[in-house]
PDB file of C-alpha atoms in Angstrom:
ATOM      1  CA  UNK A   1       0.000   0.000   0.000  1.00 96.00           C
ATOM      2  CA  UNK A   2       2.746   2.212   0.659  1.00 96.00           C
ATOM      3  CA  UNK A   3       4.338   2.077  -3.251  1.00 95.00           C
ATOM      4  CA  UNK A   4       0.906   2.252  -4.377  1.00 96.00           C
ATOM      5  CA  UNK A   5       0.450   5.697  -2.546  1.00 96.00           C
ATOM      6  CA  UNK A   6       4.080   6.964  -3.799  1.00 96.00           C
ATOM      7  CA  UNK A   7       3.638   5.824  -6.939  1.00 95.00           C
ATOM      8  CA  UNK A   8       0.195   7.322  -6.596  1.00 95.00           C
ATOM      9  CA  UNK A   9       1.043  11.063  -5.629  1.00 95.00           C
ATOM     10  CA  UNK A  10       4.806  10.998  -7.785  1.00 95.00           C
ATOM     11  CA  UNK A  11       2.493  10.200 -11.386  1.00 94.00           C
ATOM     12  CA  UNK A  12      -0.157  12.923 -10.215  1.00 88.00           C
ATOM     13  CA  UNK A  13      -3.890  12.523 -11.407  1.00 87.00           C
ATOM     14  CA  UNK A  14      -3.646  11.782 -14.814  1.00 89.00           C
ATOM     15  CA  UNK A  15      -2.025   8.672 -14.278  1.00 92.00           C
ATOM     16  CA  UNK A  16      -4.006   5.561 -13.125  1.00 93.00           C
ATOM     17  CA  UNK A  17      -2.032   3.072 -10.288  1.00 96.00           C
ATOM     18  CA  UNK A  18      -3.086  -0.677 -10.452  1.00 96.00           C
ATOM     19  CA  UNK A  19      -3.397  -2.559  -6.966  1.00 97.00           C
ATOM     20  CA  UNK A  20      -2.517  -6.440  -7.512  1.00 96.00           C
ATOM     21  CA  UNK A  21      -3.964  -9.598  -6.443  1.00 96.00           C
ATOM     22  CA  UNK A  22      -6.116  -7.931  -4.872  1.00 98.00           C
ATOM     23  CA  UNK A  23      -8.571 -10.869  -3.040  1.00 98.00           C
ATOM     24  CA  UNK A  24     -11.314  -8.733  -0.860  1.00 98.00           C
ATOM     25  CA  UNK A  25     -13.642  -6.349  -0.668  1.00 98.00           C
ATOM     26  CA  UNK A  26     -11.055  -4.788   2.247  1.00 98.00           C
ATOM     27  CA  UNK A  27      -8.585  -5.288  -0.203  1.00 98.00           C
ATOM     28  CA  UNK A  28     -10.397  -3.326  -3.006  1.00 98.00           C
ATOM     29  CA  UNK A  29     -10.631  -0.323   0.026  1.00 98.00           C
ATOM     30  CA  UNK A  30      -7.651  -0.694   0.865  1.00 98.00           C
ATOM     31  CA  UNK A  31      -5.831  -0.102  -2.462  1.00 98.00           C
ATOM     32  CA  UNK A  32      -8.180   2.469  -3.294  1.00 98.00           C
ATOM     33  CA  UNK A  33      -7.964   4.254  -0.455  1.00 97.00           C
ATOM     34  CA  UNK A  34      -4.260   4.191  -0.811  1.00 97.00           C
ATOM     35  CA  UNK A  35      -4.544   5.631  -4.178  1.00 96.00           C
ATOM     36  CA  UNK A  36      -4.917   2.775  -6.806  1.00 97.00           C
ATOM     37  CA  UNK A  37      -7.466   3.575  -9.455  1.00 97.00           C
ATOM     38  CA  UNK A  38      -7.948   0.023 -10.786  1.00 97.00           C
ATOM     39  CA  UNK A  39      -7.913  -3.650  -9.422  1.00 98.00           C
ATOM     40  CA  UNK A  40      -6.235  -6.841 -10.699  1.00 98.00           C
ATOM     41  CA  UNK A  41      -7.421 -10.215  -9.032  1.00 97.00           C
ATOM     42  CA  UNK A  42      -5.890 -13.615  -9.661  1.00 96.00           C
ATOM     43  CA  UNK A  43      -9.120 -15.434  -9.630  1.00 96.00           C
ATOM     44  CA  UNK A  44     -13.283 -14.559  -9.578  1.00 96.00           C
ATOM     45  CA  UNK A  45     -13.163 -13.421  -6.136  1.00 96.00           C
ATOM     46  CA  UNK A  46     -15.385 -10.606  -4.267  1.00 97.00           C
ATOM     47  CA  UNK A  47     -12.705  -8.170  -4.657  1.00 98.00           C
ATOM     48  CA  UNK A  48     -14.431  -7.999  -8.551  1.00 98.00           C
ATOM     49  CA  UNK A  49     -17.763  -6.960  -7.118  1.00 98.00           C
ATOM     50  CA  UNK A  50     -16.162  -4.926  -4.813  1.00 98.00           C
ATOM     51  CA  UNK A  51     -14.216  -2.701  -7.468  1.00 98.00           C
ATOM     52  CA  UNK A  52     -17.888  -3.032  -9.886  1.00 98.00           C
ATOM     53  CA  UNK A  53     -19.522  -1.047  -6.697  1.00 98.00           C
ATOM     54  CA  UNK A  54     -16.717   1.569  -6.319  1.00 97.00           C
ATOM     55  CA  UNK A  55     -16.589   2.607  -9.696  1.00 98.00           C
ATOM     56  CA  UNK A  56     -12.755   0.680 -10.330  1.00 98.00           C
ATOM     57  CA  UNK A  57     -11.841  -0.764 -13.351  1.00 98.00           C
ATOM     58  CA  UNK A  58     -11.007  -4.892 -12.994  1.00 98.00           C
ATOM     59  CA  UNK A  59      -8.910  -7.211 -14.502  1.00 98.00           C
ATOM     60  CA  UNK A  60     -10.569 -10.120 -13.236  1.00 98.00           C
ATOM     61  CA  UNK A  61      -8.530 -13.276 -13.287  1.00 98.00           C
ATOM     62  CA  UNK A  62      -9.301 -16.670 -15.001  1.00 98.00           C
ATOM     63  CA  UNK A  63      -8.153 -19.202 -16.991  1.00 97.00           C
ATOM     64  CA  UNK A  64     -10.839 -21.492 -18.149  1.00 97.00           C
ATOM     65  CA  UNK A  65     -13.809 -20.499 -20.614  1.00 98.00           C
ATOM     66  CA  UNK A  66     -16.654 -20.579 -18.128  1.00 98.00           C
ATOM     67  CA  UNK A  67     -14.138 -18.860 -15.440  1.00 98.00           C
ATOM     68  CA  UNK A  68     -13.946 -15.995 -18.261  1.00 98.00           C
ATOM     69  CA  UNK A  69     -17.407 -15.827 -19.072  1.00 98.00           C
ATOM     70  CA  UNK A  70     -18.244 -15.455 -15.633  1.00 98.00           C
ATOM     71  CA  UNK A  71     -15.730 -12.628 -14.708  1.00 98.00           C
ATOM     72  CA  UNK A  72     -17.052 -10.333 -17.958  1.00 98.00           C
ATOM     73  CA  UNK A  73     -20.605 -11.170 -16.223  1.00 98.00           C
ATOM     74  CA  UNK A  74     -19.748 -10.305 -12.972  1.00 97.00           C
ATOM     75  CA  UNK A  75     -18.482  -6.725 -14.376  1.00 98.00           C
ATOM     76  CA  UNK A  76     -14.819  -7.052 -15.049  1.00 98.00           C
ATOM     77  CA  UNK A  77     -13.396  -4.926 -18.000  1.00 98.00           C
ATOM     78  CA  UNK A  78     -11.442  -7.634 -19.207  1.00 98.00           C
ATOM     79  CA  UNK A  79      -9.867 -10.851 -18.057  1.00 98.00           C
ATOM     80  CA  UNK A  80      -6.197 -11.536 -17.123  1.00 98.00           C
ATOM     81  CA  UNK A  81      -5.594 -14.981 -18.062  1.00 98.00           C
ATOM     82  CA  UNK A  82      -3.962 -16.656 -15.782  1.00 96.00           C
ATOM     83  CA  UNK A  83      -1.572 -18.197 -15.384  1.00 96.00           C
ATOM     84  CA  UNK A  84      -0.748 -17.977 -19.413  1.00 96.00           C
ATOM     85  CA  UNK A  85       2.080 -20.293 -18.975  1.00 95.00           C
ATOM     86  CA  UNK A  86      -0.218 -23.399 -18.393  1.00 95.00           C
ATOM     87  CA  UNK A  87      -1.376 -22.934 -22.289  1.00 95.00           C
ATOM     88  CA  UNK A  88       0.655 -20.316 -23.726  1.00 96.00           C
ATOM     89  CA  UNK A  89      -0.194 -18.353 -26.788  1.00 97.00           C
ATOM     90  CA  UNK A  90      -1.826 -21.322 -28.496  1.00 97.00           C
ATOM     91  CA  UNK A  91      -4.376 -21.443 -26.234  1.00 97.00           C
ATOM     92  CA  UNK A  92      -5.297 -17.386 -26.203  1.00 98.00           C
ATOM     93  CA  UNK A  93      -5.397 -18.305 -30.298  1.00 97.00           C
ATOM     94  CA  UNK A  94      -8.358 -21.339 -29.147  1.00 97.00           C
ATOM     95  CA  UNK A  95     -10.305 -18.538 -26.435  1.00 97.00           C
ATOM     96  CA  UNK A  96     -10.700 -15.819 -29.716  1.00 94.00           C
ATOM     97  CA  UNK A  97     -12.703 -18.434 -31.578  1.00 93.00           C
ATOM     98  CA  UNK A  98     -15.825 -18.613 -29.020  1.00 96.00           C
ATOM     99  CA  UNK A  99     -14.728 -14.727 -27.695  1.00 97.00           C
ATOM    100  CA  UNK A 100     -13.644 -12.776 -30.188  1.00 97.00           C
ATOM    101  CA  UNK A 101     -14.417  -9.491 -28.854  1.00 96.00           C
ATOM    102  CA  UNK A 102     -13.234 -10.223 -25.256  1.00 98.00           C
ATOM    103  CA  UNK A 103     -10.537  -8.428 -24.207  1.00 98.00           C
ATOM    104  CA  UNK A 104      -7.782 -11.045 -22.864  1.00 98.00           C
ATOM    105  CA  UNK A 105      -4.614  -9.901 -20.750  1.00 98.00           C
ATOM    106  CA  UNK A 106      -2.281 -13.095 -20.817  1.00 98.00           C
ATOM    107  CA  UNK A 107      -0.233 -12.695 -17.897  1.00 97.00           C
ATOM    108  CA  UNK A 108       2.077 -15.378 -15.567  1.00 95.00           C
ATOM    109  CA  UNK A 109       5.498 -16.064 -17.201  1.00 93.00           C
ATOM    110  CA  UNK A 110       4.781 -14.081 -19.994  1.00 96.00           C
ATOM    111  CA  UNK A 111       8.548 -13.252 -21.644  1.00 95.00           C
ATOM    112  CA  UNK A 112       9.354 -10.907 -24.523  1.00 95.00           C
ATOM    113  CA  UNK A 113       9.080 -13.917 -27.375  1.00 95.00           C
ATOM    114  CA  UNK A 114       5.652 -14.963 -25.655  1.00 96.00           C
ATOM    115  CA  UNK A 115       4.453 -11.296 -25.859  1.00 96.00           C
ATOM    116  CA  UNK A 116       4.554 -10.775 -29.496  1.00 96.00           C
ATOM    117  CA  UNK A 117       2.985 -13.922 -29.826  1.00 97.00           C
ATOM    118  CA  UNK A 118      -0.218 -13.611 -27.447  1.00 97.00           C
ATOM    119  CA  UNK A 119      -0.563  -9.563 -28.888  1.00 95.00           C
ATOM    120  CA  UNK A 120      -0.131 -11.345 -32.684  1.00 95.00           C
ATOM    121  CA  UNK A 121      -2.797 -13.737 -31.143  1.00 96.00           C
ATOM    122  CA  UNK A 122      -5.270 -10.864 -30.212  1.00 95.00           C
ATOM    123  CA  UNK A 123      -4.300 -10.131 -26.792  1.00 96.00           C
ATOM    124  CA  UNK A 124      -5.463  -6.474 -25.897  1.00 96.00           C
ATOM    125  CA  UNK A 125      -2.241  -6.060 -23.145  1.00 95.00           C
ATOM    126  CA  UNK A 126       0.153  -8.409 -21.625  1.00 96.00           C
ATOM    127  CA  UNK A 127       1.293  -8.609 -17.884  1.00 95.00           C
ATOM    128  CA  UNK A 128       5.173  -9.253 -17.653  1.00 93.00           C
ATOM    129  CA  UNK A 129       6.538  -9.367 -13.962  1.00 90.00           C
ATOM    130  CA  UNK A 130       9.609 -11.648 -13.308  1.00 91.00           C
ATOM    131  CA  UNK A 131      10.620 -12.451 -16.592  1.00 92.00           C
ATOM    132  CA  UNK A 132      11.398  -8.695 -17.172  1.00 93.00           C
ATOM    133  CA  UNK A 133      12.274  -7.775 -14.157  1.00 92.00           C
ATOM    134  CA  UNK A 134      14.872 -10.763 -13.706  1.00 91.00           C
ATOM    135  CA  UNK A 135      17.021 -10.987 -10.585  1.00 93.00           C
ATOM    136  CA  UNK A 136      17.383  -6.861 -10.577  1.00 91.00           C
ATOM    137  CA  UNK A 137      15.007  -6.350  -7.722  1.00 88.00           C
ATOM    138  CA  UNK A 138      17.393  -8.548  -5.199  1.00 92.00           C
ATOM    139  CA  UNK A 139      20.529  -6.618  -6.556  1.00 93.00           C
ATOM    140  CA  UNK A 140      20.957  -8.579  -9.668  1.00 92.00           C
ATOM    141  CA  UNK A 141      22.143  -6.875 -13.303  1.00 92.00           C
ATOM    142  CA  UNK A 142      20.537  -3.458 -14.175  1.00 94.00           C
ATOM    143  CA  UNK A 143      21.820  -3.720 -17.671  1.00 95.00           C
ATOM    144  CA  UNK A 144      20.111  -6.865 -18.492  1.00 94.00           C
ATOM    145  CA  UNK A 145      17.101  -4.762 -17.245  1.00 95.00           C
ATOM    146  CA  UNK A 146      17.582  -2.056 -19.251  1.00 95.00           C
ATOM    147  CA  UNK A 147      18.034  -4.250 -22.268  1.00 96.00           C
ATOM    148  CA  UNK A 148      14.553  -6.341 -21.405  1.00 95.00           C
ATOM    149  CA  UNK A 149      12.828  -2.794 -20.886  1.00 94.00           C
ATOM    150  CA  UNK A 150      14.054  -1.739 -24.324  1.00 96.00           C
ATOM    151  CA  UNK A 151      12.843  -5.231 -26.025  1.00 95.00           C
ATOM    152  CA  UNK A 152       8.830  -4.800 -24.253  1.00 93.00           C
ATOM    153  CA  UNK A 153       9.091  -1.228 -25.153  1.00 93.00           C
ATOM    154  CA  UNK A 154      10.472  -1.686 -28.911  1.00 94.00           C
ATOM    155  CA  UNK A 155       7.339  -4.475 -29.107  1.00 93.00           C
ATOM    156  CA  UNK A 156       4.953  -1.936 -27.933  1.00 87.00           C
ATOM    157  CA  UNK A 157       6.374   0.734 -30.102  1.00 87.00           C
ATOM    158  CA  UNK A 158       5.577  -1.572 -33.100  1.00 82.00           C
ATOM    159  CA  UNK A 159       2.129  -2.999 -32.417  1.00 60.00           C
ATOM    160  CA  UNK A 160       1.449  -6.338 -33.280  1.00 46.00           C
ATOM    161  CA  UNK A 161       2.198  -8.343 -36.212  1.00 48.00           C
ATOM    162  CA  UNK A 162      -0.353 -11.125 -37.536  1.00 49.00           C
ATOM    163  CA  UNK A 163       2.464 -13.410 -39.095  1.00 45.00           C
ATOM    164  CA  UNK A 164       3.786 -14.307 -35.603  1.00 42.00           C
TER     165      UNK A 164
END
């Protein structure tokens, strides 16, 4: 809660701040009190209602049709797919058939190769964590950082490609 409020106050307010795994309706308060602006759960959990009530955007976590289905129902404004890993960019290619029009963030092991593939694939975002931030946060090498950051932001830059 404490990044969340720096992070908060140092982008100002025309900058939304996420709140993660974020599991209960004291969560969603929490985080919003602290100065997130949207919610990402890891599963269909109250904390999706919660953020519905109070106005938050939700990236509502699932990973199996029926788990999707239900999160767009229940009011999230698109579904983090999750883990990705388990089915990788194939199986974001299967969920467009039957839900073409939801939007799908892949996210769980999701690596620079594996981006371009699930945004070739029709994902609307992508959540990266360890595989580009690395060993950096315990101390590890900064320039491998830097040179991760510049490959996500280079695939960004470009958009997607359908031949992927």
């Amino acid at each position: 809660l404490g990044v969340i409020r720096r992070a908060a106050a140092e982008v100002g307010p025309g900058t939304l701040v996420g709140a993660g795994t974020v599991l209960t309706e004291e969560d969603v308060a929490r985080a919003h009190e602290a100065g997130a602006g949207w919610m990402v759960t890891p599963a269909l959990t109250e904390s999706v209602a919660a953020s519905v009530r109070a106005g938050l955007p939700v990236l509502a976590g699932a990973l199996t049709p029926t788990e999707a289905v239900a999160a767009r129902r229940a009011g999230a404004d698109a579904v983090k797919l999750f883990p990705a890993s388990l089915g990788g960019p194939a199986y974001l290619k299967a969920l467009r058939d039957p839900f073409p029009d939801m939007p799908i963030v892949p996210v769980g092991g999701v690596d620079l190769a594996g981006a371009e593939r699930y945004l070739a694939h029709g994902a609307v975002a992508v959540g990266v964590g360890s595989p580009l931030v690395g060993d950096a946060a315990h101390g590890g090498d900064l320039a491998a950082l830097r040179q991760r950051v510049r490959g996500f932001v280079a695939l960004c830059s470009a958009g997607t490609r359908e031949d992927v």
